[in-house]
CSV table of C-alpha atoms in Angstrom, one decimal:
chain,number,residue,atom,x,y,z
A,78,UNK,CA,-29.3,-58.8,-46.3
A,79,UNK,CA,-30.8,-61.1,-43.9
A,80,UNK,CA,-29.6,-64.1,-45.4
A,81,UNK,CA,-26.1,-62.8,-45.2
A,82,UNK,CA,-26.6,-62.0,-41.5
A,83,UNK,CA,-27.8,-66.0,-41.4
A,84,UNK,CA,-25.2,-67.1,-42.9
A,85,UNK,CA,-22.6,-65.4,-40.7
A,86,UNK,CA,-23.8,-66.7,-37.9
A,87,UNK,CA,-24.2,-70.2,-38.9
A,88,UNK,CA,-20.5,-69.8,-39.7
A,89,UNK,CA,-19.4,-68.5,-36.5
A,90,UNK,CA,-21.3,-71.3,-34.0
A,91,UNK,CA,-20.1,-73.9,-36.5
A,92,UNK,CA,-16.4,-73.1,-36.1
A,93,UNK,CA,-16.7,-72.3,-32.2
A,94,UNK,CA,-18.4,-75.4,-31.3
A,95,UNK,CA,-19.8,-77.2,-34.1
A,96,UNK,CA,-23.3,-77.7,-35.4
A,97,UNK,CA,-26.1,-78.4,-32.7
A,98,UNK,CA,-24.4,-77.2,-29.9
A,99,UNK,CA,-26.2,-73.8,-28.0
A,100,UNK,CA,-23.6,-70.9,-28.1
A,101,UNK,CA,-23.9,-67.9,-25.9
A,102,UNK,CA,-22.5,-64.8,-28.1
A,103,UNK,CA,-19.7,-62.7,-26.0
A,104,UNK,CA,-20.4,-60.5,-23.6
A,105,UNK,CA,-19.0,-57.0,-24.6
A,106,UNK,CA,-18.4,-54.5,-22.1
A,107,UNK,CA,-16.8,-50.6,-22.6
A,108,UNK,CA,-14.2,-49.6,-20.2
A,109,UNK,CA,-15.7,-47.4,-17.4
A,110,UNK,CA,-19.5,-48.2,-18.6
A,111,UNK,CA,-21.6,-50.0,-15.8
A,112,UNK,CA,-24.2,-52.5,-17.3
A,113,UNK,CA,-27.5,-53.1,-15.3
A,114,UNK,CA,-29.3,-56.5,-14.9
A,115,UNK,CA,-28.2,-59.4,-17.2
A,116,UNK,CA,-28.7,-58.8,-20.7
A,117,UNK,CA,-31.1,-60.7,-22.7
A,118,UNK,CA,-29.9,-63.5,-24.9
A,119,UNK,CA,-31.5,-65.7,-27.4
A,120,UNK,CA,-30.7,-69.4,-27.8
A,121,UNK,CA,-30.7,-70.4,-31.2
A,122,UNK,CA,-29.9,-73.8,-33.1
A,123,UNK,CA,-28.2,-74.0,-35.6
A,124,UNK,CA,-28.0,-76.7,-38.6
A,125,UNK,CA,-26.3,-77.5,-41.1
A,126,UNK,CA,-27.4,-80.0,-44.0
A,127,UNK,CA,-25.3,-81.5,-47.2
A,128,UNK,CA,-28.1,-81.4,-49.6
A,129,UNK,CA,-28.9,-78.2,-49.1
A,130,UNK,CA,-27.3,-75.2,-50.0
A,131,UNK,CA,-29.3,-72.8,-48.0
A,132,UNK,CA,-28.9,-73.1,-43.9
A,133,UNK,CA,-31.6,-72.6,-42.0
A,134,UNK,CA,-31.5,-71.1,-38.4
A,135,UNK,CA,-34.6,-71.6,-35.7
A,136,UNK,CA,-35.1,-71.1,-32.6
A,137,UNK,CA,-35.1,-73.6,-29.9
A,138,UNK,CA,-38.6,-73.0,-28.5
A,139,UNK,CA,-40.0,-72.9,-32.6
A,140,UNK,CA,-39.3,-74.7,-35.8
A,141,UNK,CA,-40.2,-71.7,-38.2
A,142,UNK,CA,-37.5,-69.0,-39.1
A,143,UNK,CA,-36.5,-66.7,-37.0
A,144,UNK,CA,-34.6,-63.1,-37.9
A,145,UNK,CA,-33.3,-61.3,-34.7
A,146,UNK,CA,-34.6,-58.2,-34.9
A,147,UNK,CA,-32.0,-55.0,-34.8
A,148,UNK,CA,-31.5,-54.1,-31.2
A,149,UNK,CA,-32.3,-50.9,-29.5
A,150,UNK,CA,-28.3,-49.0,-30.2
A,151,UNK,CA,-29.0,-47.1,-26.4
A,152,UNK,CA,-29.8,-50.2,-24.2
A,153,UNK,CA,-27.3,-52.4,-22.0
A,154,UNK,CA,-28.7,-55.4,-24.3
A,155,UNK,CA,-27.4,-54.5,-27.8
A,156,UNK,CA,-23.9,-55.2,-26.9
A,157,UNK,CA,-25.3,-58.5,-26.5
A,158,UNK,CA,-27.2,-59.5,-29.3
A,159,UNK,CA,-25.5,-57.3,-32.2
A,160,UNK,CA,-21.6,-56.7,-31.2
A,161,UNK,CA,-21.1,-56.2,-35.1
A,162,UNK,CA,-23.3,-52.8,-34.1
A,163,UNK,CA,-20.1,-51.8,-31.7
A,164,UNK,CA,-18.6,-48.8,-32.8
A,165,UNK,CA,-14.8,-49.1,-32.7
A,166,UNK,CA,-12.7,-46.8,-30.4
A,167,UNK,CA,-8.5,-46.4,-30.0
A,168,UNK,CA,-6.8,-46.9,-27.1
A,169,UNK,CA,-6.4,-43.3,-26.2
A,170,UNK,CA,-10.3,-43.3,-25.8
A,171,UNK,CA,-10.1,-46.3,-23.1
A,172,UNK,CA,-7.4,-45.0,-21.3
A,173,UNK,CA,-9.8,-41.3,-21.1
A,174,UNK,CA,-12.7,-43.5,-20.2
A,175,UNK,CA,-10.6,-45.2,-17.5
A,176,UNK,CA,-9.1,-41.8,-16.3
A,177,UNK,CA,-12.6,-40.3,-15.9
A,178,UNK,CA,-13.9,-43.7,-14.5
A,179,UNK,CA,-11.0,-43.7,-11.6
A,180,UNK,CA,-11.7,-40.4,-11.2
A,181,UNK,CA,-15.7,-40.6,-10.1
A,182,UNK,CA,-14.6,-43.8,-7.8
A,183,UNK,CA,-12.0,-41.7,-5.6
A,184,UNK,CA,-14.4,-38.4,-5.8
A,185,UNK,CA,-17.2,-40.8,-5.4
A,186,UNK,CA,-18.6,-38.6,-8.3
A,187,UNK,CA,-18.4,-34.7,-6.3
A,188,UNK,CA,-16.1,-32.4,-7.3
A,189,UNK,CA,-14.6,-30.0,-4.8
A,190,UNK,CA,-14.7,-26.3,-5.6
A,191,UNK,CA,-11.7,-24.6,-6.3
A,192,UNK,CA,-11.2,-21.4,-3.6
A,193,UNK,CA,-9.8,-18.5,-4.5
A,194,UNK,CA,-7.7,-16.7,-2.1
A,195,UNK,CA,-8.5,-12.7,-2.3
A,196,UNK,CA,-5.7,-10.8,-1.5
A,197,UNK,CA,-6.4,-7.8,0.2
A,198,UNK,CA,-4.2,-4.5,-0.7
A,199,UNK,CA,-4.0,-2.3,2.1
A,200,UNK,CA,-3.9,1.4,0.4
A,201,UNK,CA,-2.3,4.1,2.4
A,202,UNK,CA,-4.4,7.2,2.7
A,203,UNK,CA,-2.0,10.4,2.1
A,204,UNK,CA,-0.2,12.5,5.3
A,205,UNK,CA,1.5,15.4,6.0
A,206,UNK,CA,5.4,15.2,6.8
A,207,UNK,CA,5.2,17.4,9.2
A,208,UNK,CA,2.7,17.9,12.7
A,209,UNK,CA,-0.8,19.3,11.7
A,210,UNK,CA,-0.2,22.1,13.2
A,211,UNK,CA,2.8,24.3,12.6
A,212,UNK,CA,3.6,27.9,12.7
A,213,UNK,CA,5.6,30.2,10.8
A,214,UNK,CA,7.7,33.3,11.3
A,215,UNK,CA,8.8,36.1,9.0
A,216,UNK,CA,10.3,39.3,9.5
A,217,UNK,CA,8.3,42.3,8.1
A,218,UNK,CA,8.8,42.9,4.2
A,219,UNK,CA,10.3,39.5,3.7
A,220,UNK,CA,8.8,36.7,1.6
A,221,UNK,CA,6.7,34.7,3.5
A,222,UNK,CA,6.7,30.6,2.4
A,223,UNK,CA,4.4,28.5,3.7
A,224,UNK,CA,5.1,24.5,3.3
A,225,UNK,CA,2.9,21.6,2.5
A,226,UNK,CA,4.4,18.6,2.0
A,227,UNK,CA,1.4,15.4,1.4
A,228,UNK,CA,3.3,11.7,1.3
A,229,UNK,CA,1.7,9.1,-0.5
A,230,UNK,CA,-1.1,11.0,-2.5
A,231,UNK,CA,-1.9,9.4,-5.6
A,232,UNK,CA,-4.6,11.9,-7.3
A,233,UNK,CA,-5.9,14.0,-4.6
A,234,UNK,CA,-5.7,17.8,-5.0
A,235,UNK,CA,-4.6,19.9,-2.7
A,236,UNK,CA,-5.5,23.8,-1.8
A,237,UNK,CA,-4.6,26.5,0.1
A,238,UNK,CA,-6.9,28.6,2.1
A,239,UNK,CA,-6.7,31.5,4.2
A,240,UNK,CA,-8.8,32.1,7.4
A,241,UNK,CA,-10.2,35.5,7.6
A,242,UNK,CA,-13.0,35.6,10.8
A,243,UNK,CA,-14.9,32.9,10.2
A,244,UNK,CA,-14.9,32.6,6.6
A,245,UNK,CA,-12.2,30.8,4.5
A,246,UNK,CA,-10.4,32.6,1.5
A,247,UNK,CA,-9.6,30.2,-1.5
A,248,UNK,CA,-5.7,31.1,-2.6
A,249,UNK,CA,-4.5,28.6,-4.5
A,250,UNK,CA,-5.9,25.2,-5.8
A,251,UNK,CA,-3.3,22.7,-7.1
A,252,UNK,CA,-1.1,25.1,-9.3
A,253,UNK,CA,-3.1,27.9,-10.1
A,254,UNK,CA,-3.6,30.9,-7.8
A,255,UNK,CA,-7.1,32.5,-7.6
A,256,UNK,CA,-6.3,35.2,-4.6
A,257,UNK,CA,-6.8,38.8,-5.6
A,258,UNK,CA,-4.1,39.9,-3.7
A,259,UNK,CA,-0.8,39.5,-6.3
A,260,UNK,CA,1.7,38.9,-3.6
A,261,UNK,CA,0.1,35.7,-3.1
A,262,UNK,CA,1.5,32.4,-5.3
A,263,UNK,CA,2.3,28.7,-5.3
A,264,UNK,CA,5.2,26.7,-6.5
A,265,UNK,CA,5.2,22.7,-6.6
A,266,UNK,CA,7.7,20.3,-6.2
A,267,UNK,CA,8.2,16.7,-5.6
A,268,UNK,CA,10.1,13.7,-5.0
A,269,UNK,CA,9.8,9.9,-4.2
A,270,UNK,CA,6.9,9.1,-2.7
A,271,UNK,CA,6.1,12.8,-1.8
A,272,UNK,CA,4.9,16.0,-3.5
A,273,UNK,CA,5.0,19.7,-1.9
A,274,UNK,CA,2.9,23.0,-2.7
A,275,UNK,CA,4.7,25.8,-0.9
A,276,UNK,CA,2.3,29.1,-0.8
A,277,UNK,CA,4.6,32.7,-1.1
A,278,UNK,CA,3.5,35.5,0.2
A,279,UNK,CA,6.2,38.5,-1.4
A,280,UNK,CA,6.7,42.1,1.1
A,281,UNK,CA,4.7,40.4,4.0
A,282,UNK,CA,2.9,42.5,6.0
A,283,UNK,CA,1.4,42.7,9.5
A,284,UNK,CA,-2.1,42.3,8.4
A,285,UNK,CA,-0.5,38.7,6.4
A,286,UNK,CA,-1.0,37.4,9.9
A,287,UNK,CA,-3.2,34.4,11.0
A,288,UNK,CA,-4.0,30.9,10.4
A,289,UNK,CA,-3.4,29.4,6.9
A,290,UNK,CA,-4.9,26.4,6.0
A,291,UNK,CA,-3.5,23.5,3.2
A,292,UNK,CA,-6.3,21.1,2.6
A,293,UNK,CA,-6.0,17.6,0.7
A,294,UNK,CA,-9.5,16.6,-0.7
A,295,UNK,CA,-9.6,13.0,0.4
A,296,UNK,CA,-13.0,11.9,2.5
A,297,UNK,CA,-12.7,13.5,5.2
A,298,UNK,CA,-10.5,15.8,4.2
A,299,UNK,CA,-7.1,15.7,5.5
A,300,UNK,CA,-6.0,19.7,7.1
A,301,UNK,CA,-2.6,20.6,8.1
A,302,UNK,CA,-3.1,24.4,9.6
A,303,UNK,CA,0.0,27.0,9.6
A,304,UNK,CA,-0.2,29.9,11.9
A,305,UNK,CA,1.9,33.0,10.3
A,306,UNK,CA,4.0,35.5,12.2
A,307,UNK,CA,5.2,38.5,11.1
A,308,UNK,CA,8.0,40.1,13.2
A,309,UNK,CA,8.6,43.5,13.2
A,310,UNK,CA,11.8,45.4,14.3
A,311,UNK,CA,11.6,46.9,17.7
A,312,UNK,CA,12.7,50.5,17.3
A,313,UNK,CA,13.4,52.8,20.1
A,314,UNK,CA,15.1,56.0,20.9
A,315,UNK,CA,17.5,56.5,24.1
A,316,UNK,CA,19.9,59.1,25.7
A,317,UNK,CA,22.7,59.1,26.8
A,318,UNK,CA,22.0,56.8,29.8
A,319,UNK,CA,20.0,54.6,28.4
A,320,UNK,CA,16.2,56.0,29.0
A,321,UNK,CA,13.9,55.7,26.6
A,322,UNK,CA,13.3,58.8,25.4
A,323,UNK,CA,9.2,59.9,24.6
A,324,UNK,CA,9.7,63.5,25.2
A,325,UNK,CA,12.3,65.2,26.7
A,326,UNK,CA,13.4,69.0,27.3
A,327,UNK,CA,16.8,70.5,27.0
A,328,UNK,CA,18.2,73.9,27.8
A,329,UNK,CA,19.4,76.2,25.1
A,330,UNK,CA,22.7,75.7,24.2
A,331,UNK,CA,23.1,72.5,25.9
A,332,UNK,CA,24.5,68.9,23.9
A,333,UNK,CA,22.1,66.4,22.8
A,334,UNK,CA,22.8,62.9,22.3
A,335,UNK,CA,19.9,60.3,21.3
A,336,UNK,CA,20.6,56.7,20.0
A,337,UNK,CA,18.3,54.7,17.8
A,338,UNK,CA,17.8,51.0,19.4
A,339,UNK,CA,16.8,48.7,17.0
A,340,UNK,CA,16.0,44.9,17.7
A,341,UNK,CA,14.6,41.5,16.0
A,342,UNK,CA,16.1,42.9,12.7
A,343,UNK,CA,15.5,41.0,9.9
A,344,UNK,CA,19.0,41.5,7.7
A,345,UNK,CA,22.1,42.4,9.1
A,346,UNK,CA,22.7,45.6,7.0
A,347,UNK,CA,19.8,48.0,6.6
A,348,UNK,CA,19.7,51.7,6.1
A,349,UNK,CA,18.5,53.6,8.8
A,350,UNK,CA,17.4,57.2,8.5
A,351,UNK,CA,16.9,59.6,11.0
A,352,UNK,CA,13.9,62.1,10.3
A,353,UNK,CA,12.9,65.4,11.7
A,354,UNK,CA,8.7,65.7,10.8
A,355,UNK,CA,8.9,64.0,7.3
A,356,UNK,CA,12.8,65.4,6.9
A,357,UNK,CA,15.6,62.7,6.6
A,358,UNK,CA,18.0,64.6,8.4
A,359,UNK,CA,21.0,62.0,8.8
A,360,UNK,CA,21.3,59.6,6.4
């Protein structure tokens, strides 16, 4: 093997220059690699004689034989002193190393970091459509209905309470009723962007009066508070002039004429009964 590597390069300084003449091998250089200080190199003589078949290569500074010895593949100087140790690479793999090369000279080798914009969403909290304070008025024996109309709620549930002194009464929560009192119920509706609980209360009555309360469990919670009214019909009894009557006394045989006064009624046609003690005496 080392012959053959003799012979090669006795072949290769003969064509290039001819025999006796001191040949520097090519410098070699990958794209985009920097080399350090000059490389080594090793002047060698070569010659070349007729009567013998055998060529024999020495060194300029000694007349024994010399064999190169193989070259470290990881330092600058190997692409020196063995190119035959070059590994070959295509084009596409000179243009990448040229790529990456231009790239480090423009960087000068620091890569900027990429920002990320955060976008922030803005979530609306949930509100009432009406004011938070509202009040409601029924006539007596009508249903009562109470409104709570909550835009924008996503999962939050919603209750109604009642205010008795200084407790609160749980009616409903979400759907389901938990008052004892039967009269009391909830229906639920809703549209775009908006959902409603509406609280009934069926035959109000005067004690139904007082502050109601629909509460959405966000943090804090949001409160919309309904006052309720019930309106009763003013009933009172006059003569014949007008005078409220309370008690009044009439002479035997004399005419009596009494008119029942009624205001704030609730429907337009309702019975009214006159009694005498617990007697309905005119229809």
């Amino acid at each position: 093997m080392a012959a053959l590597l003799l012979r090669y390069l006795v072949l290769g300084f003969t064509i290039a220059g001819g025999a006796g003449k001191e040949m520097r091998p090519p410098m070699l250089q990958r794209p985009g690699v920097l080399l350090g200080p000059s490389p080594r190199t090793t002047s060698i003589t070569a010659t070349s004689s007729s009567s013998s078949s055998s060529s024999v290569l020495s060194p300029s500074s000694s007349s024994s034989s010399y064999i190169p010895s193989a070259p470290d593949p990881l330092s600058p100087a190997s692409f020196v002193e063995a190119p035959e140790r070059l590994q070959p690479h295509s084009r596409a793999q000179e243009e990448e190393d040229d790529y990456l090369y231009e790239d480090y000279e423009e960087g000068d080798g620091e890569y900027e970091d990429e920002q990320e914009e955060e976008v922030k969403v803005k979530v609306r909290e949930p509100f009432f459509g009406t004011a938070n304070s509202t009040t409601t008025t029924v006539f007596l024996g009508a249903t009562a209905t109470l409104d709570c109309t909550v835009h924008d709620i996503a999962n939050e549930s919603v209750t109604w309470m009642r205010r008795v002194d200084d407790m609160l009464e749980l009616l409903t929560w979400d759907t389901h009723t938990y008052a004892k009192d039967k009269r009391y119920s909830v229906a639920s509706d809703s549209g775009v962007g908006w959902r409603r609980w509406r609280l009934l209360i069926n035959g109000s009555q005067v004690e139904d009066q007082g502050q109601y309360r629909c509460q959405v469990a966000t943090q804090p919670p949001k409160i919309l508070a309904v006052t309720l009214v019930v309106t009763e019909p003013l009933v009172q009894v006059v003569d014949e002039r007008g005078t409220k009557v309370v008690d009044k006394h009439y002479n035997s045989g004399s005419m009596i004429e009494l008119k029942c006064v009624i205001e704030k009624v609730p429907f337009p046609h309702l019975t009214v009964n006159w009694l005498r003690g617990s007697t309905i005496r005119f229809p």
